[in-house]
Structure formats: C-alpha cells, structure tokens
Coordinates of C-alpha atoms in Angstrom, one line a residue:
M6 CA 96.3 69.4 119.8
R7 CA 95.1 67.5 116.9
V8 CA 97.6 65.4 115.0
L9 CA 98.1 66.0 111.2
L10 CA 99.4 62.8 109.5
H11 CA 100.8 62.7 106.0
V12 CA 99.3 59.6 104.5
L13 CA 99.7 58.0 101.2
S14 CA 97.5 60.4 99.4
E15 CA 97.7 63.9 97.9
Y16 CA 96.1 65.4 101.0
E17 CA 97.2 66.3 104.5
T18 CA 94.9 64.4 106.7
D19 CA 93.3 65.4 110.0
L20 CA 92.6 62.8 112.7
F21 CA 90.2 63.6 115.5
S22 CA 87.7 62.0 117.9
A23 CA 84.2 63.2 118.8
N24 CA 85.1 63.1 122.5
T25 CA 88.1 62.2 124.6
C26 CA 89.9 59.0 123.7
P27 CA 92.9 57.0 125.1
W28 CA 95.3 58.5 122.7
T29 CA 96.3 61.9 124.0
C30 CA 97.8 62.9 120.7
I31 CA 94.4 62.9 119.0
G32 CA 92.3 65.8 119.8
V33 CA 88.6 66.5 119.9
G34 CA 86.9 67.7 116.7
S35 CA 83.6 67.9 114.9
D36 CA 82.3 67.0 111.5
I37 CA 81.2 69.8 109.2
C38 CA 77.6 70.1 107.9
G39 CA 78.7 69.5 104.3
D40 CA 76.2 72.0 102.9
T41 CA 76.4 75.6 104.2
S42 CA 72.8 76.2 103.1
S43 CA 71.5 73.2 105.1
D44 CA 69.4 73.2 108.3
A45 CA 72.4 71.8 110.1
G46 CA 74.5 74.7 109.0
F47 CA 71.8 77.1 110.0
A48 CA 71.5 75.5 113.5
R49 CA 75.2 75.9 114.0
T50 CA 74.8 79.6 113.1
L51 CA 72.0 80.0 115.6
Q52 CA 74.1 78.4 118.3
W53 CA 77.0 80.9 117.7
I54 CA 74.6 83.8 117.6
Q55 CA 72.9 82.8 120.9
E56 CA 76.2 82.3 122.7
C57 CA 77.4 85.7 121.4
T58 CA 74.3 87.7 122.2
Q59 CA 73.7 86.2 125.6
T60 CA 77.3 85.9 127.0
H61 CA 79.6 88.4 125.3
A62 CA 79.7 91.8 126.9
L63 CA 81.6 93.4 124.1
C64 CA 79.3 92.1 121.4
N65 CA 76.0 92.9 123.1
N66 CA 74.4 95.1 120.5
C67 CA 71.4 92.8 119.9
Q68 CA 68.9 95.5 120.5
P69 CA 67.5 97.3 117.4
T70 CA 69.6 100.3 116.3
P71 CA 68.8 103.1 113.9
L72 CA 68.6 101.9 110.3
P73 CA 70.9 103.3 107.7
N74 CA 69.4 105.8 105.2
R75 CA 68.6 103.0 102.8
V76 CA 68.2 99.2 103.3
V77 CA 66.8 96.4 101.2
D78 CA 63.4 95.2 102.5
V79 CA 63.2 91.4 102.1
S80 CA 60.2 90.7 104.2
N81 CA 57.8 89.4 101.6
S82 CA 59.2 85.9 100.9
D83 CA 56.2 85.0 98.7
C84 CA 57.0 87.5 96.0
D85 CA 59.7 87.2 93.4
F86 CA 61.0 90.7 94.0
I87 CA 62.5 92.8 96.8
K88 CA 62.6 96.6 97.2
L89 CA 64.8 99.4 98.3
Y90 CA 63.5 101.2 101.3
E91 CA 64.5 104.8 102.2
T92 CA 64.2 104.8 106.0
Q93 CA 63.5 107.4 108.7
N94 CA 66.4 106.0 110.6
E95 CA 63.9 104.1 112.8
P96 CA 65.3 101.4 115.1
A97 CA 65.2 97.9 113.7
K98 CA 67.5 94.9 113.2
Y99 CA 69.3 94.7 109.9
I100 CA 72.1 92.6 108.3
C101 CA 75.1 93.7 106.3
L102 CA 76.5 91.8 103.3
S103 CA 80.2 91.7 102.6
H104 CA 81.0 90.5 99.1
C105 CA 83.2 90.8 96.0
W106 CA 81.8 92.6 93.1
G107 CA 84.0 90.8 90.6
P108 CA 84.5 91.6 86.9
M109 CA 80.8 91.5 86.2
Q110 CA 79.3 94.3 88.3
P111 CA 76.2 93.4 90.3
I112 CA 73.0 95.2 90.0
R113 CA 73.5 98.8 91.2
T114 CA 71.3 101.7 92.3
M115 CA 71.9 104.7 90.1
V116 CA 70.3 108.1 90.0
A117 CA 68.1 106.9 87.1
T118 CA 67.1 103.6 88.8
L119 CA 66.5 104.8 92.4
Q120 CA 62.8 105.2 92.1
Q121 CA 62.5 101.9 90.2
H122 CA 64.4 100.0 92.9
K123 CA 62.1 101.6 95.6
E124 CA 59.2 100.1 93.7
G125 CA 60.8 96.7 93.4
I126 CA 63.8 94.7 92.2
A127 CA 63.1 91.4 90.3
W128 CA 64.6 88.3 91.9
A129 CA 66.1 87.3 88.5
D130 CA 68.1 90.5 88.4
L131 CA 70.0 89.7 91.6
S132 CA 73.4 87.9 91.6
T133 CA 73.6 84.5 93.1
T134 CA 75.4 86.0 96.1
F135 CA 72.6 88.5 96.7
Q136 CA 70.0 85.7 96.4
H137 CA 71.8 83.5 98.9
A138 CA 72.3 86.4 101.4
I139 CA 68.6 87.4 101.1
A140 CA 67.5 83.8 101.6
F141 CA 69.6 83.5 104.7
T142 CA 68.4 86.9 106.1
R143 CA 64.8 85.7 105.7
K144 CA 65.7 82.4 107.5
L145 CA 67.0 84.4 110.4
G146 CA 63.7 86.3 110.5
I147 CA 65.2 89.7 109.8
Q148 CA 63.4 92.2 107.5
Y149 CA 66.3 94.3 106.2
I150 CA 69.7 93.8 104.7
W151 CA 72.2 96.5 103.7
V152 CA 74.1 95.9 100.4
D153 CA 76.6 98.6 99.2
S154 CA 75.8 98.4 95.5
L155 CA 72.0 98.8 96.2
C156 CA 72.0 101.1 99.2
I157 CA 74.4 103.7 97.9
I158 CA 73.7 105.6 94.7
Q159 CA 76.7 104.6 92.7
D160 CA 76.8 107.4 90.2
S161 CA 76.3 110.2 92.7
E162 CA 79.6 111.5 94.2
D163 CA 77.6 113.4 96.9
D164 CA 75.7 110.3 98.0
W165 CA 78.7 108.0 97.8
R166 CA 80.8 110.3 100.0
A167 CA 77.9 110.8 102.5
E168 CA 77.2 107.1 102.8
S169 CA 80.8 106.0 102.9
S170 CA 81.5 108.4 105.7
K171 CA 79.0 106.4 107.8
M172 CA 80.6 103.0 107.3
A173 CA 81.6 102.7 110.9
T174 CA 78.1 103.2 112.1
I175 CA 76.5 101.0 109.4
Y176 CA 78.7 97.9 110.1
E177 CA 78.9 98.4 113.9
N178 CA 75.1 98.6 114.2
A179 CA 74.4 95.6 112.1
Y180 CA 73.0 92.6 113.9
I181 CA 75.4 90.4 111.9
T182 CA 77.4 90.6 108.7
L183 CA 77.2 87.8 106.2
A184 CA 80.5 87.4 104.3
A185 CA 80.6 85.7 100.9
T186 CA 84.2 84.8 101.8
K187 CA 84.8 82.0 99.3
S188 CA 83.5 84.0 96.2
G189 CA 85.4 86.3 93.9
S190 CA 82.2 87.6 92.2
G191 CA 78.5 87.7 92.5
A192 CA 78.2 84.5 90.5
G193 CA 80.0 82.5 93.2
G194 CA 77.3 82.9 95.8
C195 CA 77.5 82.3 99.6
F196 CA 76.5 78.6 99.8
S197 CA 78.7 75.6 99.0
I198 CA 78.8 71.9 99.1
A199 CA 81.9 70.4 100.8
S200 CA 84.2 68.1 98.9
P201 CA 83.7 64.4 99.9
E202 CA 87.3 64.1 101.3
C203 CA 86.5 67.0 103.7
R204 CA 83.8 65.1 105.4
A205 CA 84.6 62.9 108.4
H206 CA 85.1 59.2 107.8
R207 CA 84.8 56.9 110.8
L208 CA 87.5 54.4 111.7
R209 CA 87.3 51.8 114.5
C210 CA 90.3 51.6 116.7
D211 CA 90.7 49.3 119.8
D212 CA 92.7 50.4 122.8
D213 CA 95.1 48.1 124.7
E214 CA 92.2 46.6 126.6
G215 CA 90.3 45.8 123.4
I216 CA 87.7 48.6 124.0
P217 CA 86.6 50.0 120.6
H218 CA 86.8 53.8 120.0
S219 CA 85.7 55.8 117.0
I220 CA 88.3 57.9 115.3
Y221 CA 87.5 60.1 112.4
V222 CA 89.7 61.1 109.4
R223 CA 89.3 63.8 106.7
R224 CA 91.3 66.1 104.6
N225 CA 92.8 68.9 106.7
L226 CA 90.6 72.1 106.5
H227 CA 93.3 74.5 107.5
D228 CA 93.2 76.5 104.3
D229 CA 89.4 77.0 104.5
H230 CA 89.3 78.5 108.0
N231 CA 92.5 80.5 107.7
I232 CA 90.9 83.7 106.5
G233 CA 94.1 85.6 105.7
P234 CA 94.1 87.4 102.3
G235 CA 95.9 84.6 100.5
N236 CA 93.1 82.0 100.9
H237 CA 89.8 83.7 100.1
P238 CA 89.0 86.2 97.3
L239 CA 86.9 88.4 99.6
M240 CA 89.7 88.8 102.1
R241 CA 91.9 90.4 99.5
R242 CA 89.5 93.3 99.1
G243 CA 90.6 96.6 100.7
W244 CA 87.0 97.6 101.5
V245 CA 86.3 94.3 103.3
F246 CA 89.1 95.0 105.8
Q247 CA 87.0 97.5 107.7
E248 CA 83.8 95.7 107.1
R249 CA 85.2 92.8 109.0
L250 CA 86.8 94.8 111.8
L251 CA 83.8 97.0 112.4
S252 CA 81.1 94.4 112.5
H253 CA 80.2 92.9 115.9
R254 CA 79.5 89.5 114.4
V255 CA 80.6 88.0 111.0
L256 CA 79.5 84.7 109.6
H257 CA 81.9 83.6 106.9
F258 CA 80.7 81.3 104.1
G259 CA 83.8 79.3 103.2
A260 CA 84.4 76.9 100.4
Q261 CA 84.0 73.9 102.8
E262 CA 82.4 75.1 106.0
L263 CA 81.0 78.0 108.0
F264 CA 83.2 80.0 110.4
W265 CA 82.4 82.7 112.8
E266 CA 84.1 85.8 114.3
C267 CA 82.9 88.2 116.9
L268 CA 84.6 90.5 119.3
E269 CA 85.1 87.9 121.9
A270 CA 85.3 84.5 120.2
A271 CA 86.1 82.7 116.9
A272 CA 84.8 79.3 115.8
C273 CA 84.4 77.0 112.8
E274 CA 82.4 74.0 112.2
C275 CA 85.3 71.5 112.4
S276 CA 86.3 72.9 115.8
Y277 CA 89.9 73.7 114.9
I278 CA 89.1 77.3 116.0
S279 CA 87.0 77.2 119.1
G280 CA 87.3 79.3 122.2
S281 CA 87.3 82.6 124.0
K282 CA 89.5 85.5 123.1
E283 CA 92.0 84.6 125.9
E284 CA 92.1 80.9 125.1
E285 CA 92.4 81.3 121.3
S286 CA 94.9 84.2 121.5
L287 CA 97.2 82.1 123.7
R288 CA 96.8 78.9 121.7
L289 CA 97.2 80.5 118.3
S290 CA 100.0 82.8 119.4
L291 CA 102.0 79.6 119.9
I292 CA 101.4 78.6 116.3
S293 CA 102.0 81.7 114.3
S294 CA 101.6 85.5 114.5
Y295 CA 100.1 85.3 111.0
L296 CA 97.4 83.0 112.1
L297 CA 96.7 85.1 115.2
R298 CA 96.4 88.2 113.1
H299 CA 94.1 86.7 110.4
M300 CA 92.2 83.9 112.1
L301 CA 91.5 86.0 115.1
G302 CA 91.8 89.5 113.6
K303 CA 88.6 90.8 115.2
I304 CA 89.5 89.5 118.7
S305 CA 92.9 91.0 118.6
H306 CA 91.6 94.3 117.2
A307 CA 88.9 94.6 119.8
T308 CA 91.2 93.8 122.6
K309 CA 93.8 96.4 121.6
L310 CA 91.2 99.1 121.0
S311 CA 89.9 98.6 124.5
S312 CA 93.4 99.0 125.9
E313 CA 94.1 102.0 128.2
S314 CA 97.8 102.0 127.0
P315 CA 98.5 104.8 124.5
Q316 CA 101.4 102.8 123.1
T317 CA 99.2 99.8 122.4
L318 CA 96.8 102.0 120.3
K319 CA 99.8 103.5 118.5
N320 CA 101.2 100.1 117.7
R321 CA 97.8 98.8 116.6
W322 CA 97.4 101.6 114.1
Q323 CA 100.8 100.7 112.5
E324 CA 99.6 97.1 112.3
I325 CA 96.4 98.2 110.6
V326 CA 98.5 100.1 108.0
E327 CA 100.6 97.0 107.3
E328 CA 97.7 94.7 107.0
Y329 CA 95.6 97.1 104.9
S330 CA 98.5 97.8 102.5
Y331 CA 98.5 94.1 101.4
L332 CA 95.0 94.4 100.0
D333 CA 93.5 95.4 96.7
L334 CA 91.5 98.4 95.7
T335 CA 89.7 98.7 92.4
F336 CA 89.9 102.5 92.5
E337 CA 93.1 104.0 93.7
K338 CA 91.3 107.0 95.1
D339 CA 89.5 104.8 97.7
I340 CA 92.7 104.4 99.8
F341 CA 91.3 106.7 102.6
P342 CA 87.5 106.1 102.2
A343 CA 87.9 102.3 102.5
L344 CA 89.6 102.8 105.9
S345 CA 87.5 105.7 107.2
G346 CA 85.3 103.5 109.4
V347 CA 88.3 102.1 111.3
V348 CA 89.7 105.6 111.6
N349 CA 86.5 106.8 113.2
Q350 CA 86.7 103.8 115.5
M351 CA 90.3 104.5 116.4
Q352 CA 89.6 108.2 116.9
R353 CA 87.1 107.4 119.7
A354 CA 89.8 105.4 121.5
R355 CA 92.7 107.9 120.9
D356 CA 91.1 111.4 121.0
T357 CA 93.7 112.9 118.7
R358 CA 93.9 114.4 115.2
Y359 CA 94.0 112.1 112.2
I360 CA 96.3 113.4 109.4
A361 CA 96.4 111.7 106.0
G362 CA 96.8 108.2 107.4
L363 CA 98.9 109.2 110.4
W364 CA 98.1 110.5 113.9
E365 CA 99.2 113.7 115.5
D366 CA 100.0 112.1 118.9
N367 CA 102.6 109.8 117.2
L368 CA 103.4 111.8 114.1
I369 CA 107.2 111.4 114.1
D370 CA 107.0 107.6 114.5
D371 CA 104.1 107.3 112.0
L372 CA 106.2 109.1 109.4
L373 CA 108.9 106.4 109.5
W374 CA 107.2 103.8 107.3
R375 CA 108.9 102.0 104.6
T376 CA 107.9 99.7 101.7
S377 CA 108.4 96.0 102.1
A378 CA 107.6 94.9 98.5
L379 CA 110.2 94.2 95.9
S380 CA 108.7 97.1 93.9
A381 CA 106.3 99.9 94.6
E382 CA 105.0 102.9 92.7
R383 CA 103.2 106.1 93.0
P384 CA 99.5 106.1 92.0
A385 CA 98.6 107.4 88.6
K386 CA 96.7 110.3 90.2
W387 CA 97.6 112.2 93.5
R388 CA 95.8 110.8 96.5
A389 CA 98.1 111.6 99.4
P390 CA 101.1 113.7 100.4
T391 CA 104.5 112.0 99.8
W392 CA 105.1 111.7 103.6
S393 CA 102.0 109.5 103.9
W394 CA 102.1 105.7 103.3
A395 CA 99.0 106.2 101.2
S396 CA 101.1 107.9 98.6
I397 CA 102.5 104.5 97.6
K398 CA 101.0 101.5 95.9
G399 CA 102.7 98.6 97.6
R400 CA 103.2 96.9 100.9
I401 CA 104.1 99.0 103.9
R402 CA 105.9 98.1 107.1
Y403 CA 107.1 99.8 110.3
S404 CA 110.1 99.1 112.4
S405 CA 109.4 96.6 115.1
S406 CA 112.2 97.8 117.5
S407 CA 111.2 97.8 121.2
D408 CA 114.0 100.2 122.1
E409 CA 113.0 103.5 123.7
V410 CA 113.4 106.6 121.6
K411 CA 116.2 108.6 123.2
R412 CA 116.3 111.7 121.1
T413 CA 113.9 113.3 118.6
F414 CA 115.6 115.7 116.3
A415 CA 112.6 116.8 114.2
Q416 CA 109.8 119.2 115.3
I417 CA 106.5 119.4 113.5
L418 CA 105.7 123.2 113.3
G419 CA 102.7 123.1 111.1
I420 CA 100.1 120.7 109.7
E421 CA 98.0 121.4 106.6
C422 CA 95.4 118.8 105.7
I423 CA 92.5 119.8 103.5
P424 CA 89.8 117.2 102.8
L425 CA 88.1 117.1 99.5
A426 CA 84.7 117.2 101.2
A427 CA 83.4 117.6 104.8
D428 CA 84.7 114.2 106.0
S429 CA 88.3 114.6 107.2
T430 CA 88.9 110.8 107.1
S431 CA 88.1 110.5 103.4
E432 CA 89.6 111.8 100.2
L433 CA 92.1 114.7 100.4
A434 CA 92.5 117.9 98.3
S435 CA 96.0 118.7 99.6
A436 CA 98.3 118.2 102.6
A437 CA 101.7 119.4 103.8
L438 CA 103.9 119.4 106.9
V439 CA 106.2 122.2 108.1
V440 CA 109.2 120.5 109.8
S441 CA 112.3 121.8 111.5
S442 CA 115.4 119.6 111.9
R443 CA 119.0 119.1 110.8
M444 CA 119.3 118.3 107.1
V445 CA 122.4 116.9 105.3
P446 CA 122.8 116.9 101.5
A447 CA 123.8 113.7 99.7
V448 CA 124.2 112.4 96.1
L449 CA 122.0 109.6 95.0
R450 CA 124.0 106.8 93.4
K451 CA 123.1 103.4 91.9
N452 CA 124.5 100.6 94.1
T453 CA 126.8 98.8 91.7
N454 CA 127.7 96.1 94.2
T455 CA 124.1 94.8 94.0
N456 CA 123.3 95.3 90.4
N457 CA 119.6 94.7 89.6
A458 CA 118.9 94.1 93.3
P459 CA 115.4 92.7 93.7
S460 CA 114.7 94.9 96.7
L461 CA 114.2 98.7 97.0
L462 CA 116.5 98.4 100.1
Y463 CA 119.7 97.7 98.2
R464 CA 119.1 99.3 94.8
Y465 CA 120.6 102.8 95.6
K466 CA 123.0 104.4 98.0
L467 CA 123.9 107.8 99.3
E468 CA 127.2 109.8 99.2
S469 CA 126.6 112.2 102.1
A470 CA 128.3 115.4 103.0
D471 CA 128.7 114.4 106.7
G472 CA 130.5 111.1 106.0
E473 CA 127.9 109.0 107.8
S474 CA 127.0 105.6 106.3
Y475 CA 123.3 105.9 105.5
Q476 CA 121.3 102.8 104.5
L477 CA 118.8 103.9 101.9
Q478 CA 115.4 102.5 100.9
S479 CA 113.6 104.3 98.2
D480 CA 109.8 104.6 98.5
Y481 CA 109.2 103.5 95.0
T482 CA 110.9 102.0 91.9
L483 CA 112.6 104.7 89.9
P484 CA 111.9 104.3 86.2
D485 CA 115.2 104.2 84.2
D486 CA 117.0 105.2 87.5
E487 CA 115.4 108.6 87.5
H488 CA 117.1 111.1 89.9
V489 CA 120.4 109.0 90.1
G490 CA 123.2 111.5 90.3
E491 CA 121.0 114.2 91.8
T492 CA 121.3 115.8 95.2
V493 CA 118.9 114.6 97.8
Y494 CA 118.6 115.5 101.5
C495 CA 118.7 113.5 104.7
L496 CA 116.3 115.0 107.3
W497 CA 117.2 113.7 110.7
M498 CA 114.1 112.5 112.6
R499 CA 115.0 110.5 115.8
C500 CA 117.4 108.0 117.3
Q501 CA 116.8 105.0 119.5
G502 CA 118.7 102.1 121.0
S503 CA 121.1 101.1 123.8
D504 CA 124.8 100.4 124.3
S505 CA 123.9 96.8 125.1
S506 CA 122.5 96.1 121.6
Y507 CA 122.8 98.8 118.9
W508 CA 121.8 102.3 118.0
S509 CA 119.8 103.5 115.0
C510 CA 119.0 106.9 113.7
D511 CA 116.2 107.4 111.2
C512 CA 116.1 110.0 108.5
L513 CA 113.6 111.0 105.8
I514 CA 115.1 111.3 102.3
L515 CA 113.8 114.3 100.4
R516 CA 113.9 115.9 97.0
C517 CA 113.9 119.7 96.6
V518 CA 110.9 120.8 94.6
D519 CA 111.2 124.6 95.0
A520 CA 114.3 126.0 96.7
T521 CA 112.9 129.5 97.0
Q522 CA 109.9 128.2 98.9
Q523 CA 111.8 125.5 100.8
L524 CA 109.4 123.0 99.4
Y525 CA 110.3 119.3 99.4
E526 CA 108.9 115.8 98.6
R527 CA 109.6 112.6 100.4
F528 CA 111.7 110.1 98.3
G529 CA 112.6 107.4 100.7
I530 CA 113.9 106.6 104.2
A531 CA 117.4 106.0 105.5
W532 CA 119.0 105.0 108.7
I533 CA 122.4 104.8 110.4
I534 CA 123.3 101.8 112.5
K535 CA 126.0 101.8 115.2
Y536 CA 127.0 98.8 117.3
P537 CA 128.8 98.8 120.6
H538 CA 132.3 98.3 119.0
H539 CA 131.7 101.5 117.1
L540 CA 131.6 103.5 120.3
S541 CA 134.5 105.0 122.1
Q542 CA 135.7 103.0 125.1
G543 CA 135.9 106.1 127.3
A544 CA 132.7 107.7 126.3
Q545 CA 129.9 108.1 128.8
R546 CA 127.2 105.4 128.4
A547 CA 124.4 106.4 126.1
D548 CA 121.7 105.3 128.5
E549 CA 123.1 107.8 131.0
G550 CA 122.3 110.6 128.6
Q551 CA 124.6 110.4 125.6
I552 CA 123.8 109.1 122.2
P553 CA 126.4 108.0 119.5
F554 CA 125.1 110.5 116.9
S555 CA 125.9 114.1 116.2
P556 CA 123.6 115.3 113.5
G557 CA 125.5 117.5 111.0
G558 CA 124.1 119.7 108.3
E559 CA 122.2 122.9 108.6
L560 CA 119.2 123.5 110.9
V561 CA 116.3 124.2 108.5
T562 CA 112.6 124.8 108.5
I563 CA 111.0 123.3 105.4
R564 CA 107.7 122.4 103.9
I565 CA 107.1 118.8 102.8
R566 CA 104.1 118.1 100.4

C-alpha cells in the first residue's frame, strides 16, 4: 500500500512508482491527466468504458434501450443550438447528467417554453455544466442526453410526477451517467485543471546496488476521490443518491481528476482506487467502513441487491435510509420521490409491500429507527406519518445489534397508506398503522442531571407506571420543552439479546391525539437494557426460552398516524 509521508510542507504527500521498485513500502500509482477535458482524460474514460462493457456481466447494458419520453438531441455539433426531442420510446443509446442546480437555477423547460425548446435552445442559454456535458456526449459519439431540468416540464405537477416515477428506468437504461461532482452550481462546469502540486514530480532514487529508479511525489489526492457527501457538492444532494446507485456506469468529474464507478469496479486516474468488486471491497474494508460505503457505494449496493439472503436486503434498506438521511433536499416534499427509483429497484429484489419508507416484511424492525443528530425537527408541512423516518428532518440510524430477536410483542393489524397520485413510492396523502401490544403510561420529564444536553438521547426521561428504567430518545427537539409533564405511552415492540451479553427491549413512545378513537402519534423511542447481573441466579436461561422482561400495562389496539 502506498506510503503517505508528512513532509515539510502544508500538504500530505503521496509517493509512488510507475511500476514495481525495490522499496516494498512504495506502491504503484499513476499520474493524472491534469485536465479532465483533455484527450488523455477522454482516453482514460474510453478505457474504463471498454473494460466495463466487455468484461462486466452485471454492467452489460451496452445495447440500445428505449429512450425516455424526452431527451436533448445534441447531434448537430456544427450548430450553436440544441433541441429537446419528444421520443417514441425508440431504442437508442443516451447519456444522463447528474448535477447541482445551485442558487441560480439553470435553464428549464416550462409549459410555456416546451414548444420553443423543441425547436431549439441557444448554446449561450446553457449553463457551463450543460455545455461541458454536451461536449463530452458528442465526443463519445452519442446523440442524446437526458437532463432533468430540460426533459421534465418543471411547472407541471402531472408531468413532474409521471417522469419522476420513471427515474429507476431512466438512469438504469442510460449508457453512462456524467456527474458534475465537483460543482455546486451550473456555473462550476464539469471540467477542471488540476493544481500543480497534484501532478506527479519525478525523483531519482538509487537502490543499494546503485541502480537508478524513478519515484514520483505529489499532493495526496484522497479528498478528491473520496466521494462521500462531505467532499463534493453534488454528493450532498438527496436526488443524486439514487441517480448514482441506479446508473450502471458513472463518470465523476472531480476537482483534480476523473474517477469511475460501475456495478463491478471502481477506479480513479491516480490508481488509488483500482480493482474488481472483490479486491476493492476487501482492501477498503480494512481501511474504513465509511470509505467502503462512499468510495465503493455502487459496488456494495449492487452486491447486496443480488444477494439471496432476505436479511441482507433488509439490512441494506436500513443502510440506505441512514445514508439518504444525511443528504439535502431543496424541497421537503421530495423525501419520497427522490428515493423512488431505489425503492423500485429494491422492490424487484424483495417482492414485498413498500409502506412510507418501510417494508412490510420487516415492519417491526423498520419502525425502530432513531435520530442520530444533535437536533432534529418535523417538516413545516406534513409529508409522512410520525412512525416513518421520513417524518423527521435529521439524520437517522438503526440499531446495529446482531442478536436474534427472541420475542415480538407488537402485532400489525392494519396498514393504511394512500399515495397522493398513482405512484405508491412517491408523495403520500395519508398513512396510518393499526397496532396491538402492551402499552405502559409514563410522565415525560426534563432530565435535570444533564441540563442542556446536546443530544436528544439525554434531554428527557420517563417516569413509568411499571417501574422499569426506560432510556428515552425523542424524535425531534421540543420547542420550549413542549409536552414536558404530560403523560406519554410506551408501546412494547420486541426484545432481543442473550444471557452472555445483555438484553434490550425496544418501545415506541407515543402521544395520545384522540382518546375516543384510540389515535396516537409517535414521539420518540425508548429501550430497557438488562445485563447478566440483573438476572436471577436461579432463573432458567433466556436462550432456553425465557426472557428477562415481563411487559406490564394494558393490552391495547390503537391507531398511529
């Protein structure tokens, strides 16, 4: 593995050789092209495409597929305009563009400009990002490119819903997706010139026998090819999450170099990332789960989706929720539409019902999400039922316990999920669950022992009627400690664990909205932990059929909205 040396400079420096050398601590690397619009950069792209289309079974969609309803025709490179083309869904290769709109919205197709755009769009009216993407599309010899702001009528709710419901097909069928990963707006473009310190500089080093060898030094490029949400503006966009996962091939235009993702490999110009899914997954898993998830997100996603293990698919969905909840949406109502393509992809693998961000075959477990941010809030306008993670603006996480669930207390007796339109994976009109379980009343108190606690985990506590010690985490920050002193309810859901480690019992914390109709809303989540020393010495072992919990309260059937 390459050696990173801190030298007397402001940069972390990367040493490498072009081939093997006597010093085993120095790995093999490559120089970058220095200009992502150059012929050298284009040649590297063609090399990646050729390897992918000719040798990757999972990626092999290089044959023409039906065009989306609208595409941009860029075939006439001699003219200073392009045009919007309404297709007959005839088979042809096309490219997708993944980009940030930014504060200055790019040119958009509206009801009033649809006919005008079909006649022609002036080159000068296009953003720098659009111009770069079209130039690269022409260089690849492909006639059509799909761009969201041009191919969806932006002020037509009907057209927007119809086209957004086809995102899975649009991106999966694209020959390649070009990602303006480095740019936060249309003005940033795709192409870039590398900083001088990021280019390789040759050093001559003699070995013990006096034989000269070439060693190269440059600024470490780790930040450029780590495509996690913290390093590139595009990767912080909620919509881009599914664009990236759905595409068979993605070419990222980074600030210093090009890098590549497909379903079976990942690569970058400098060769830090280079290998098959098995080789890269093993190597990067030794470095960091964060790098594995973000640098090889497509490989990991594709591998897990192809798994025949139901539990792998269930776990993958919860990972998707966690990753997606970190990202930004300009419009709060897009929480479900911006994920609908991945939902459709997952549905083909799972063959079960999708319910407001959760899945029927794992509903009890999917309900047990919690916030991981220091603060969270409800959206200004309703977009999801309170039992869905999508009802919260904030980071979401799931428990990572590997212990087997030993007892499920709750039963789901009814599911109501009404979409706003025909697409059940998109915006919702209403949703509710009918649940039966034991429910214990408790009084919500401010936790005075951790005054002004920075985390939602320690801010409040419960005084329960059954005497159990519940650890509470509210779903959102309560303005002015709203609801403190009120009665809330602990709905027992499930327990898991073993006598050799510890036991935990998970409960939903609810507020009563209408007692006559037994209507409740989720407020938070709570759990009880019991360790071996809490258990009776003479008690039968839990893994022989006993659990160290006896749910109190009344058996109820309630509706949660």
